[in-house]
Every structure is written in structure tokens, then in C-alpha cells.
């Protein structure tokens, strides 16, 4: 589930409702709260297409619209994310309270769980989890896609220079205007869990820091935020049994490398 407070104070809850045994039966459902998450509205359907899901936080665009990253998963094999799996984005206009949908992002192995951020103006970048199975492969890269029109349309997904073992990533524009990427720096394992800093508009990420790197670790599903005091907070799971939090500042990361 995704819990997010909009600039107008409304708290949104986006979550996946699965109607069958496999994820390809899922739809996205939502609730809103007007009292700081004390009470909630009735649930309402955000998507009706089977296989649509949500994982990452929305972002606020320069014109005030909200952009919710979502994805579409197909196939009947729970151990394989097929090449037809795609990412896309739902755009909400808070003035008219209407939703619209972007194009689908297609890529070589398929992709899912996009994480977008504004680079400058209407230029956005998103990084996505790769498709395929869970065995390691030397060509298993995090997928990168770009928008030049404020998230309305997106480029075909291409291989980035960031490894991906078929695991979730997160991507965040910091208060400084720099960008943070959280990912597993491995082609085959969910360890280490790495944070990397870009100071050139998300082109390169030379400043890296392994938050945890135990050889048999399983660090997954990261979510990154930056609080008002400037601290970066990364929440993630350890072996899907424990939730951990790492807290640090940008300057601490900037001192590491290249």
C-alpha cells in the first residue's frame, strides 16, 4: 500500500486488491482522509484493468498535478515477470479532480514498479524494476524512461547502467535539486542495498553507499523520503520479516566517492 499526503492536506491511500490467486487479477483501489488519517472515505476503484498495481509514492508536478506511478503485470507464472509487463502513470488534476493515463512504457525484458522524479521543468525521469525471472543474469539492468512533457508521454524503456536482480527501486528528487536512487547493486541478489547520489540531473550516480551488505542478506522494497529537516529516510524490509529504517544527510553521501 502507498500512503501519501498531498499539498492540500488530503491523505491518500492507494492499495492493490487481488481478486484471484495471481497478481494478474489485481486492481488499484483508493481511499482518502480529510482528518490526518484518523478516518477514511469508502474505497473506490482507481483502475478496472486486471493486473494493474501500485507500489511507489506519487510526486507533485510543476503545474500542481499529481503523478502516480503504476504498472500492469500479465502472465500466469508467479516466478516470471514477462516482457509484456509495462509501467505507466496516472495523472490527477486537483482543480478538476480528474484522472488521465499516460502511454505504456515497454522495454526489452518488461518492467514494473516505476519510480519517477522531476529533473527540471517538464523533464522527468523514472527508474523501473526489470522483468524476467529471479535468477541472476548479466544483462539484468534497471530500466530507465524519460518524459519531456510533464509525464503525459514516456519514452521506450532502456537499460540503465544500474544492475537489477528483479527487485524494487526508489528514486527521489532532493531539496537540493540532486537525485537519490535506492537499489540492490547486484544482478542476482537483494544485497547490498545501495543509495547513490546524482548531481548531474540523474545522468550518473557516482556517490554510493551500501546501507547493508551482508552476503546472505535480503533487503528489498525500499521507500525513500526527505523530511523538512533535510534528513533522508529510507524504509526497507529485511528478509520480508523486519522493517528497517536508515537515516542520513545528503552531504554524508556526497563525501563517498567517486
Short mmCIF file of N, CA and C in Angstrom, two decimals, residues 17-198:
data_model
loop_
_atom_site.label_atom_id
_atom_site.label_comp_id
_atom_site.label_asym_id
_atom_site.label_seq_id
_atom_site.Cartn_x
_atom_site.Cartn_y
_atom_site.Cartn_z
N UNK A 17 -5.94 -4.54 -4.69
CA UNK A 17 -6.93 -5.55 -4.35
C UNK A 17 -6.79 -6.70 -5.35
N UNK A 18 -6.47 -7.88 -4.85
CA UNK A 18 -6.27 -9.04 -5.71
C UNK A 18 -7.52 -9.92 -5.68
N UNK A 19 -8.08 -10.19 -6.84
CA UNK A 19 -9.33 -10.93 -6.94
C UNK A 19 -9.14 -12.41 -7.20
N UNK A 20 -7.90 -12.84 -7.40
CA UNK A 20 -7.62 -14.24 -7.67
C UNK A 20 -6.33 -14.66 -7.00
N UNK A 21 -5.76 -15.78 -7.42
CA UNK A 21 -4.55 -16.30 -6.81
C UNK A 21 -3.29 -15.60 -7.30
N UNK A 22 -3.35 -14.99 -8.48
CA UNK A 22 -2.17 -14.39 -9.08
C UNK A 22 -2.32 -12.87 -9.16
N UNK A 23 -1.18 -12.20 -9.28
CA UNK A 23 -1.18 -10.73 -9.33
C UNK A 23 -1.88 -10.20 -10.58
N UNK A 24 -1.99 -11.01 -11.61
CA UNK A 24 -2.62 -10.51 -12.83
C UNK A 24 -4.13 -10.33 -12.68
N UNK A 25 -4.66 -10.64 -11.51
CA UNK A 25 -6.07 -10.40 -11.23
C UNK A 25 -6.30 -9.11 -10.43
N UNK A 26 -5.24 -8.36 -10.18
CA UNK A 26 -5.31 -7.21 -9.28
C UNK A 26 -5.87 -5.96 -9.94
N UNK A 27 -6.40 -5.08 -9.11
CA UNK A 27 -6.78 -3.72 -9.50
C UNK A 27 -6.29 -2.77 -8.40
N UNK A 28 -6.25 -1.47 -8.74
CA UNK A 28 -5.84 -0.47 -7.76
C UNK A 28 -7.08 0.16 -7.13
N UNK A 29 -7.11 0.18 -5.81
CA UNK A 29 -8.20 0.75 -5.04
C UNK A 29 -7.64 1.89 -4.20
N UNK A 30 -8.48 2.85 -3.83
CA UNK A 30 -8.00 4.01 -3.08
C UNK A 30 -9.02 4.45 -2.04
N UNK A 31 -8.51 5.18 -1.05
CA UNK A 31 -9.32 5.88 -0.05
C UNK A 31 -8.67 7.24 0.17
N UNK A 32 -9.43 8.19 0.73
CA UNK A 32 -8.85 9.47 1.13
C UNK A 32 -9.28 9.80 2.55
N UNK A 33 -8.43 10.57 3.22
CA UNK A 33 -8.73 11.03 4.57
C UNK A 33 -8.62 12.55 4.61
N UNK A 34 -9.59 13.20 5.27
CA UNK A 34 -9.60 14.66 5.41
C UNK A 34 -9.22 15.10 6.82
N UNK A 35 -8.85 14.14 7.68
CA UNK A 35 -8.55 14.48 9.07
C UNK A 35 -7.23 13.86 9.53
N UNK A 36 -6.24 13.87 8.63
CA UNK A 36 -4.91 13.39 9.00
C UNK A 36 -4.83 11.90 9.22
N UNK A 37 -5.58 11.13 8.46
CA UNK A 37 -5.56 9.66 8.50
C UNK A 37 -6.22 9.10 9.75
N UNK A 38 -7.05 9.91 10.41
CA UNK A 38 -7.84 9.39 11.53
C UNK A 38 -9.02 8.56 11.03
N UNK A 39 -9.72 9.06 10.03
CA UNK A 39 -10.84 8.33 9.42
C UNK A 39 -10.67 8.38 7.91
N UNK A 40 -11.36 7.44 7.23
CA UNK A 40 -11.16 7.28 5.80
C UNK A 40 -12.50 7.23 5.07
N UNK A 41 -12.45 7.63 3.82
CA UNK A 41 -13.61 7.51 2.94
C UNK A 41 -13.88 6.05 2.62
N UNK A 42 -15.00 5.81 1.97
CA UNK A 42 -15.24 4.49 1.40
C UNK A 42 -14.21 4.23 0.30
N UNK A 43 -13.91 2.98 0.07
CA UNK A 43 -12.99 2.62 -1.01
C UNK A 43 -13.60 2.96 -2.36
N UNK A 44 -12.73 3.32 -3.31
CA UNK A 44 -13.18 3.50 -4.69
C UNK A 44 -12.14 2.93 -5.63
N UNK A 45 -12.59 2.43 -6.75
CA UNK A 45 -11.70 1.81 -7.72
C UNK A 45 -10.99 2.89 -8.53
N UNK A 46 -9.67 2.76 -8.60
CA UNK A 46 -8.89 3.68 -9.43
C UNK A 46 -8.62 3.08 -10.81
N UNK A 47 -8.45 1.76 -10.87
CA UNK A 47 -8.28 1.08 -12.15
C UNK A 47 -9.21 -0.14 -12.18
N UNK A 48 -9.66 -0.47 -13.37
CA UNK A 48 -10.50 -1.65 -13.57
C UNK A 48 -9.81 -2.71 -14.42
N UNK A 49 -8.67 -2.37 -14.98
CA UNK A 49 -7.95 -3.31 -15.84
C UNK A 49 -7.27 -4.37 -14.99
N UNK A 50 -7.52 -5.66 -15.23
CA UNK A 50 -6.86 -6.71 -14.46
C UNK A 50 -5.33 -6.63 -14.60
N UNK A 51 -4.63 -6.81 -13.49
CA UNK A 51 -3.17 -6.79 -13.50
C UNK A 51 -2.56 -5.44 -13.20
N UNK A 52 -3.38 -4.42 -12.89
CA UNK A 52 -2.83 -3.10 -12.58
C UNK A 52 -2.52 -3.01 -11.09
N UNK A 53 -1.34 -2.44 -10.77
CA UNK A 53 -0.88 -2.38 -9.38
C UNK A 53 -0.11 -1.09 -9.12
N UNK A 54 0.16 -0.83 -7.85
CA UNK A 54 0.86 0.37 -7.42
C UNK A 54 1.86 -0.01 -6.34
N UNK A 55 3.02 0.68 -6.32
CA UNK A 55 4.00 0.45 -5.26
C UNK A 55 4.63 1.74 -4.75
N UNK A 56 4.97 2.67 -5.64
CA UNK A 56 5.74 3.84 -5.24
C UNK A 56 4.87 5.08 -5.02
N UNK A 57 5.45 6.05 -4.33
CA UNK A 57 4.75 7.29 -3.97
C UNK A 57 4.48 8.16 -5.19
N UNK A 58 3.37 8.92 -5.17
CA UNK A 58 3.17 9.94 -6.20
C UNK A 58 4.17 11.08 -6.04
N UNK A 59 4.26 11.90 -7.08
CA UNK A 59 5.03 13.14 -6.99
C UNK A 59 4.14 14.29 -7.44
N UNK A 60 4.50 15.50 -7.02
CA UNK A 60 3.78 16.70 -7.45
C UNK A 60 4.55 17.33 -8.60
N UNK A 61 3.85 17.61 -9.69
CA UNK A 61 4.47 18.19 -10.87
C UNK A 61 4.51 19.71 -10.75
N UNK A 62 5.24 20.34 -11.66
CA UNK A 62 5.43 21.79 -11.58
C UNK A 62 4.14 22.57 -11.72
N UNK A 63 3.15 22.02 -12.41
CA UNK A 63 1.87 22.73 -12.57
C UNK A 63 0.87 22.40 -11.47
N UNK A 64 1.30 21.60 -10.47
CA UNK A 64 0.44 21.25 -9.36
C UNK A 64 -0.28 19.93 -9.50
N UNK A 65 -0.24 19.29 -10.67
CA UNK A 65 -0.85 17.98 -10.84
C UNK A 65 -0.06 16.93 -10.04
N UNK A 66 -0.73 15.83 -9.73
CA UNK A 66 -0.08 14.71 -9.06
C UNK A 66 0.16 13.60 -10.10
N UNK A 67 1.30 12.92 -9.96
CA UNK A 67 1.63 11.82 -10.87
C UNK A 67 1.82 10.55 -10.05
N UNK A 68 0.95 9.58 -10.26
CA UNK A 68 1.01 8.32 -9.53
C UNK A 68 1.63 7.25 -10.43
N UNK A 69 2.78 6.69 -10.04
CA UNK A 69 3.39 5.63 -10.86
C UNK A 69 2.71 4.28 -10.60
N UNK A 70 2.31 3.61 -11.67
CA UNK A 70 1.62 2.32 -11.56
C UNK A 70 2.19 1.38 -12.62
N UNK A 71 1.70 0.14 -12.62
CA UNK A 71 2.21 -0.81 -13.60
C UNK A 71 1.17 -1.89 -13.89
N UNK A 72 1.42 -2.62 -14.98
CA UNK A 72 0.50 -3.64 -15.45
C UNK A 72 1.26 -4.95 -15.61
N UNK A 73 0.84 -5.95 -14.85
CA UNK A 73 1.52 -7.24 -14.86
C UNK A 73 0.63 -8.29 -15.50
N UNK A 74 1.20 -9.06 -16.42
CA UNK A 74 0.46 -10.11 -17.11
C UNK A 74 1.19 -11.44 -16.93
N UNK A 75 0.53 -12.53 -17.33
CA UNK A 75 1.16 -13.84 -17.26
C UNK A 75 0.65 -14.65 -16.08
N UNK A 76 0.83 -15.98 -16.18
CA UNK A 76 0.33 -16.90 -15.18
C UNK A 76 1.42 -17.57 -14.36
N UNK A 77 2.69 -17.16 -14.55
CA UNK A 77 3.81 -17.77 -13.82
C UNK A 77 4.25 -16.82 -12.71
N UNK A 78 4.03 -17.18 -11.43
CA UNK A 78 4.41 -16.27 -10.34
C UNK A 78 5.91 -16.07 -10.20
N UNK A 79 6.70 -16.91 -10.87
CA UNK A 79 8.16 -16.78 -10.79
C UNK A 79 8.75 -16.08 -12.01
N UNK A 80 7.91 -15.49 -12.83
CA UNK A 80 8.40 -14.84 -14.04
C UNK A 80 7.58 -13.58 -14.33
N UNK A 81 8.28 -12.48 -14.52
CA UNK A 81 7.66 -11.24 -14.98
C UNK A 81 7.93 -11.13 -16.47
N UNK A 82 6.91 -11.25 -17.29
CA UNK A 82 7.09 -11.36 -18.72
C UNK A 82 7.44 -10.05 -19.41
N UNK A 83 7.90 -10.11 -20.65
CA UNK A 83 8.30 -8.91 -21.39
C UNK A 83 7.13 -8.00 -21.75
N UNK A 84 5.90 -8.46 -21.59
CA UNK A 84 4.74 -7.62 -21.86
C UNK A 84 4.30 -6.82 -20.64
N UNK A 85 4.98 -6.97 -19.52
CA UNK A 85 4.66 -6.16 -18.35
C UNK A 85 5.17 -4.74 -18.56
N UNK A 86 4.35 -3.77 -18.21
CA UNK A 86 4.66 -2.38 -18.53
C UNK A 86 4.39 -1.46 -17.34
N UNK A 87 5.10 -0.35 -17.33
CA UNK A 87 4.84 0.73 -16.38
C UNK A 87 4.04 1.82 -17.07
N UNK A 88 3.26 2.56 -16.29
CA UNK A 88 2.60 3.75 -16.80
C UNK A 88 2.27 4.66 -15.63
N UNK A 89 1.60 5.79 -15.90
CA UNK A 89 1.43 6.81 -14.88
C UNK A 89 0.01 7.37 -14.94
N UNK A 90 -0.60 7.52 -13.78
CA UNK A 90 -1.92 8.14 -13.66
C UNK A 90 -1.74 9.56 -13.15
N UNK A 91 -2.31 10.51 -13.87
CA UNK A 91 -2.14 11.93 -13.57
C UNK A 91 -3.46 12.48 -13.01
N UNK A 92 -3.36 13.16 -11.86
CA UNK A 92 -4.55 13.71 -11.20
C UNK A 92 -4.46 15.23 -11.19
N UNK A 93 -5.52 15.88 -11.67
CA UNK A 93 -5.62 17.34 -11.64
C UNK A 93 -6.46 17.71 -10.42
N UNK A 94 -5.87 18.28 -9.37
CA UNK A 94 -6.64 18.58 -8.16
C UNK A 94 -7.65 19.70 -8.35
N UNK A 95 -7.55 20.46 -9.43
CA UNK A 95 -8.51 21.54 -9.68
C UNK A 95 -9.81 20.98 -10.25
N UNK A 96 -9.70 20.05 -11.17
CA UNK A 96 -10.89 19.44 -11.78
C UNK A 96 -11.22 18.08 -11.17
N UNK A 97 -10.29 17.55 -10.34
CA UNK A 97 -10.44 16.25 -9.69
C UNK A 97 -10.68 15.14 -10.72
N UNK A 98 -9.89 15.19 -11.79
CA UNK A 98 -9.99 14.19 -12.85
C UNK A 98 -8.66 13.48 -13.04
N UNK A 99 -8.74 12.23 -13.45
CA UNK A 99 -7.56 11.41 -13.71
C UNK A 99 -7.38 11.22 -15.21
N UNK A 100 -6.13 11.12 -15.65
CA UNK A 100 -5.81 10.75 -17.02
C UNK A 100 -4.63 9.78 -16.98
N UNK A 101 -4.42 9.08 -18.08
CA UNK A 101 -3.44 7.99 -18.13
C UNK A 101 -2.39 8.27 -19.19
N UNK A 102 -1.14 7.96 -18.88
CA UNK A 102 -0.06 8.10 -19.85
C UNK A 102 -0.03 6.88 -20.78
N UNK A 103 0.90 6.90 -21.73
CA UNK A 103 1.18 5.71 -22.53
C UNK A 103 1.86 4.65 -21.67
N UNK A 104 2.00 3.46 -22.20
CA UNK A 104 2.68 2.36 -21.51
C UNK A 104 4.17 2.36 -21.88
N UNK A 105 5.01 2.11 -20.89
CA UNK A 105 6.46 2.04 -21.10
C UNK A 105 6.83 0.58 -21.36
N UNK A 106 7.31 0.31 -22.56
CA UNK A 106 7.71 -1.04 -22.92
C UNK A 106 9.23 -1.13 -22.96
N UNK A 107 9.75 -2.31 -22.69
CA UNK A 107 11.21 -2.49 -22.65
C UNK A 107 11.56 -3.93 -22.97
N UNK A 108 12.84 -4.19 -23.10
CA UNK A 108 13.35 -5.48 -23.59
C UNK A 108 12.87 -6.67 -22.76
N UNK A 109 12.97 -6.58 -21.44
CA UNK A 109 12.58 -7.68 -20.56
C UNK A 109 11.24 -7.45 -19.88
N UNK A 110 10.59 -6.33 -20.20
CA UNK A 110 9.44 -5.91 -19.43
C UNK A 110 9.90 -5.10 -18.22
N UNK A 111 8.99 -4.37 -17.62
CA UNK A 111 9.34 -3.54 -16.48
C UNK A 111 8.12 -3.30 -15.61
N UNK A 112 8.35 -2.92 -14.37
CA UNK A 112 7.28 -2.68 -13.42
C UNK A 112 7.78 -1.80 -12.28
N UNK A 113 6.84 -1.35 -11.44
CA UNK A 113 7.13 -0.57 -10.25
C UNK A 113 7.99 0.66 -10.54
N UNK A 114 7.52 1.56 -11.42
CA UNK A 114 8.30 2.75 -11.77
C UNK A 114 8.42 3.72 -10.60
N UNK A 115 9.53 4.45 -10.57
CA UNK A 115 9.77 5.47 -9.55
C UNK A 115 10.20 6.75 -10.27
N UNK A 116 9.32 7.75 -10.37
CA UNK A 116 9.62 8.96 -11.14
C UNK A 116 10.13 10.11 -10.28
N UNK A 117 10.80 11.05 -10.93
CA UNK A 117 11.20 12.30 -10.28
C UNK A 117 11.35 13.37 -11.34
N UNK A 118 11.10 14.61 -10.94
CA UNK A 118 11.31 15.75 -11.83
C UNK A 118 12.80 16.03 -11.92
N UNK A 119 13.30 16.25 -13.14
CA UNK A 119 14.67 16.70 -13.33
C UNK A 119 14.71 18.22 -13.41
N UNK A 120 13.94 18.78 -14.34
CA UNK A 120 13.81 20.24 -14.47
C UNK A 120 12.62 20.52 -15.36
N UNK A 121 11.76 21.46 -14.93
CA UNK A 121 10.61 21.82 -15.75
C UNK A 121 9.73 20.61 -16.02
N UNK A 122 9.45 20.37 -17.30
CA UNK A 122 8.62 19.23 -17.70
C UNK A 122 9.44 17.98 -17.99
N UNK A 123 10.74 18.02 -17.70
CA UNK A 123 11.60 16.86 -17.92
C UNK A 123 11.57 15.96 -16.69
N UNK A 124 11.10 14.73 -16.86
CA UNK A 124 11.03 13.75 -15.79
C UNK A 124 11.82 12.51 -16.19
N UNK A 125 12.33 11.82 -15.19
CA UNK A 125 12.99 10.53 -15.38
C UNK A 125 12.36 9.54 -14.41
N UNK A 126 12.21 8.30 -14.83
CA UNK A 126 11.75 7.24 -13.94
C UNK A 126 12.66 6.03 -14.10
N UNK A 127 12.93 5.37 -12.99
CA UNK A 127 13.64 4.10 -12.99
C UNK A 127 12.66 3.01 -12.60
N UNK A 128 12.76 1.85 -13.27
CA UNK A 128 11.80 0.76 -13.09
C UNK A 128 12.52 -0.55 -12.81
N UNK A 129 11.89 -1.37 -12.03
CA UNK A 129 12.34 -2.75 -11.83
C UNK A 129 12.27 -3.50 -13.16
N UNK A 130 13.26 -4.31 -13.44
CA UNK A 130 13.26 -5.08 -14.69
C UNK A 130 12.32 -6.26 -14.59
N UNK A 131 11.95 -6.80 -15.76
CA UNK A 131 11.20 -8.04 -15.81
C UNK A 131 12.12 -9.24 -15.88
N UNK A 132 11.53 -10.39 -16.20
CA UNK A 132 12.30 -11.63 -16.25
C UNK A 132 12.07 -12.48 -15.01
N UNK A 133 12.92 -13.49 -14.84
CA UNK A 133 12.78 -14.35 -13.67
C UNK A 133 13.70 -13.85 -12.55
N UNK A 134 13.85 -14.68 -11.52
CA UNK A 134 14.62 -14.26 -10.34
C UNK A 134 16.02 -14.84 -10.31
N UNK A 135 16.42 -15.52 -11.36
CA UNK A 135 17.81 -15.96 -11.44
C UNK A 135 18.65 -14.81 -11.96
N UNK A 136 19.90 -14.78 -11.56
CA UNK A 136 20.77 -13.70 -11.99
C UNK A 136 21.05 -13.75 -13.48
N UNK A 137 21.17 -12.59 -14.08
CA UNK A 137 21.54 -12.53 -15.49
C UNK A 137 22.41 -11.29 -15.69
N UNK A 138 23.47 -11.41 -16.48
CA UNK A 138 24.42 -10.30 -16.63
C UNK A 138 23.88 -9.12 -17.41
N UNK A 139 22.69 -9.28 -18.03
CA UNK A 139 22.10 -8.17 -18.76
C UNK A 139 20.84 -7.66 -18.06
N UNK A 140 20.75 -7.91 -16.76
CA UNK A 140 19.57 -7.50 -16.00
C UNK A 140 19.74 -6.12 -15.41
N UNK A 141 19.40 -5.11 -16.17
CA UNK A 141 19.61 -3.72 -15.75
C UNK A 141 18.29 -3.07 -15.32
N UNK A 142 18.39 -2.13 -14.41
CA UNK A 142 17.26 -1.28 -14.08
C UNK A 142 16.84 -0.52 -15.34
N UNK A 143 15.55 -0.41 -15.57
CA UNK A 143 15.02 0.24 -16.78
C UNK A 143 14.84 1.73 -16.52
N UNK A 144 15.24 2.53 -17.51
CA UNK A 144 15.13 3.98 -17.42
C UNK A 144 14.20 4.49 -18.52
N UNK A 145 13.33 5.41 -18.18
CA UNK A 145 12.45 6.04 -19.15
C UNK A 145 12.36 7.53 -18.84
N UNK A 146 12.08 8.35 -19.86
CA UNK A 146 12.05 9.80 -19.68
C UNK A 146 10.78 10.39 -20.29
N UNK A 147 10.34 11.50 -19.71
CA UNK A 147 9.24 12.28 -20.27
C UNK A 147 9.71 13.71 -20.45
N UNK A 148 9.32 14.32 -21.55
CA UNK A 148 9.66 15.72 -21.83
C UNK A 148 8.43 16.62 -21.82
N UNK A 149 7.28 16.06 -21.43
CA UNK A 149 6.04 16.85 -21.44
C UNK A 149 5.29 16.74 -20.11
N UNK A 150 6.05 16.70 -19.03
CA UNK A 150 5.43 16.69 -17.72
C UNK A 150 4.75 15.40 -17.35
N UNK A 151 5.21 14.28 -17.91
CA UNK A 151 4.69 12.98 -17.53
C UNK A 151 3.51 12.51 -18.33
N UNK A 152 3.13 13.24 -19.38
CA UNK A 152 1.99 12.80 -20.21
C UNK A 152 2.38 11.64 -21.13
N UNK A 153 3.58 11.71 -21.69
CA UNK A 153 4.08 10.62 -22.53
C UNK A 153 5.49 10.27 -22.09
N UNK A 154 5.85 9.00 -22.31
CA UNK A 154 7.14 8.49 -21.83
C UNK A 154 7.83 7.72 -22.96
N UNK A 155 9.16 7.75 -22.90
CA UNK A 155 9.97 7.06 -23.90
C UNK A 155 9.96 5.55 -23.66
N UNK A 156 10.36 4.81 -24.68
CA UNK A 156 10.59 3.38 -24.52
C UNK A 156 11.63 3.17 -23.43
N UNK A 157 11.42 2.17 -22.59
CA UNK A 157 12.37 1.89 -21.54
C UNK A 157 13.68 1.33 -22.09
N UNK A 158 14.79 1.84 -21.57
CA UNK A 158 16.11 1.40 -22.00
C UNK A 158 16.90 0.90 -20.79
N UNK A 159 17.93 0.11 -21.05
CA UNK A 159 18.79 -0.36 -19.98
C UNK A 159 19.60 0.81 -19.43
N UNK A 160 19.55 1.00 -18.11
CA UNK A 160 20.41 1.98 -17.47
C UNK A 160 21.76 1.33 -17.17
N UNK A 161 22.60 2.02 -16.43
CA UNK A 161 23.88 1.45 -16.01
C UNK A 161 23.80 0.89 -14.59
N UNK A 162 22.57 0.66 -14.10
CA UNK A 162 22.35 0.22 -12.73
C UNK A 162 21.86 -1.22 -12.73
N UNK A 163 22.56 -2.15 -12.07
CA UNK A 163 22.11 -3.55 -12.04
C UNK A 163 20.76 -3.67 -11.35
N UNK A 164 20.03 -4.74 -11.70
CA UNK A 164 18.75 -5.00 -11.04
C UNK A 164 18.48 -6.50 -11.00
N UNK A 165 18.31 -7.08 -9.80
CA UNK A 165 18.04 -8.52 -9.68
C UNK A 165 16.55 -8.85 -9.70
N UNK A 166 15.76 -8.08 -10.46
CA UNK A 166 14.30 -8.18 -10.45
C UNK A 166 13.80 -7.81 -9.06
N UNK A 167 14.12 -6.57 -8.65
CA UNK A 167 13.77 -6.07 -7.32
C UNK A 167 13.39 -4.60 -7.43
N UNK A 168 12.58 -4.15 -6.48
CA UNK A 168 12.09 -2.78 -6.48
C UNK A 168 13.21 -1.77 -6.24
N UNK A 169 13.03 -0.59 -6.81
CA UNK A 169 13.94 0.53 -6.60
C UNK A 169 13.10 1.74 -6.16
N UNK A 170 13.79 2.77 -5.66
CA UNK A 170 13.12 4.05 -5.44
C UNK A 170 14.03 5.16 -5.92
N UNK A 171 13.40 6.28 -6.28
CA UNK A 171 14.10 7.39 -6.92
C UNK A 171 13.47 8.67 -6.40
N UNK A 172 14.31 9.64 -5.99
CA UNK A 172 13.80 10.81 -5.28
C UNK A 172 14.58 12.05 -5.68
N UNK A 173 13.85 13.13 -5.98
CA UNK A 173 14.49 14.44 -6.14
C UNK A 173 14.63 15.06 -4.76
N UNK A 174 15.85 15.44 -4.42
CA UNK A 174 16.13 16.01 -3.11
C UNK A 174 15.87 17.51 -3.08
N UNK A 175 15.85 18.08 -1.89
CA UNK A 175 15.61 19.51 -1.74
C UNK A 175 16.68 20.35 -2.43
N UNK A 176 17.88 19.79 -2.58
CA UNK A 176 18.97 20.47 -3.26
C UNK A 176 18.81 20.50 -4.77
N UNK A 177 17.87 19.70 -5.31
CA UNK A 177 17.75 19.52 -6.75
C UNK A 177 18.52 18.32 -7.26
N UNK A 178 19.34 17.71 -6.40
CA UNK A 178 20.04 16.48 -6.77
C UNK A 178 19.08 15.30 -6.66
N UNK A 179 19.53 14.10 -7.05
CA UNK A 179 18.66 12.94 -7.09
C UNK A 179 19.27 11.76 -6.35
N UNK A 180 18.41 11.00 -5.68
CA UNK A 180 18.80 9.82 -4.93
C UNK A 180 18.17 8.59 -5.56
N UNK A 181 18.97 7.56 -5.77
CA UNK A 181 18.49 6.27 -6.27
C UNK A 181 18.79 5.22 -5.22
N UNK A 182 17.79 4.40 -4.89
CA UNK A 182 17.95 3.31 -3.92
C UNK A 182 17.72 2.00 -4.66
N UNK A 183 18.65 1.06 -4.57
CA UNK A 183 18.57 -0.16 -5.39
C UNK A 183 19.47 -1.23 -4.81
N UNK A 184 19.31 -2.45 -5.26
CA UNK A 184 20.22 -3.54 -4.95
C UNK A 184 21.32 -3.56 -6.00
N UNK A 185 22.54 -3.33 -5.58
CA UNK A 185 23.67 -3.24 -6.51
C UNK A 185 24.18 -4.64 -6.84
N UNK A 186 23.34 -5.40 -7.52
CA UNK A 186 23.65 -6.79 -7.85
C UNK A 186 22.77 -7.22 -9.01
N UNK A 187 23.26 -8.14 -9.80
CA UNK A 187 22.45 -8.73 -10.87
C UNK A 187 21.61 -9.90 -10.39
N UNK A 188 21.94 -10.45 -9.21
CA UNK A 188 21.32 -11.71 -8.81
C UNK A 188 20.73 -11.72 -7.40
N UNK A 189 21.14 -10.80 -6.53
CA UNK A 189 20.74 -10.88 -5.12
C UNK A 189 20.19 -9.54 -4.63
N UNK A 190 19.37 -9.63 -3.60
CA UNK A 190 18.84 -8.40 -2.99
C UNK A 190 19.75 -7.93 -1.86
N UNK A 191 21.01 -7.97 -2.11
CA UNK A 191 22.06 -7.43 -1.28
C UNK A 191 23.23 -7.09 -2.18
N UNK A 192 23.94 -6.00 -1.96
CA UNK A 192 23.67 -4.99 -0.93
C UNK A 192 22.47 -4.12 -1.29
N UNK A 193 21.98 -3.35 -0.30
CA UNK A 193 21.04 -2.27 -0.58
C UNK A 193 21.84 -0.99 -0.61
N UNK A 194 21.82 -0.33 -1.76
CA UNK A 194 22.72 0.79 -2.04
C UNK A 194 21.94 2.07 -2.26
N UNK A 195 22.47 3.18 -1.74
CA UNK A 195 21.96 4.50 -2.08
C UNK A 195 23.02 5.19 -2.91
N UNK A 196 22.58 5.91 -3.96
CA UNK A 196 23.51 6.58 -4.85
C UNK A 196 23.00 7.99 -5.15
N UNK A 197 23.92 8.92 -5.25
CA UNK A 197 23.58 10.33 -5.43
C UNK A 197 24.02 10.80 -6.81
N UNK A 198 23.12 11.51 -7.50
CA UNK A 198 23.44 12.15 -8.78
C UNK A 198 23.39 13.66 -8.60
#
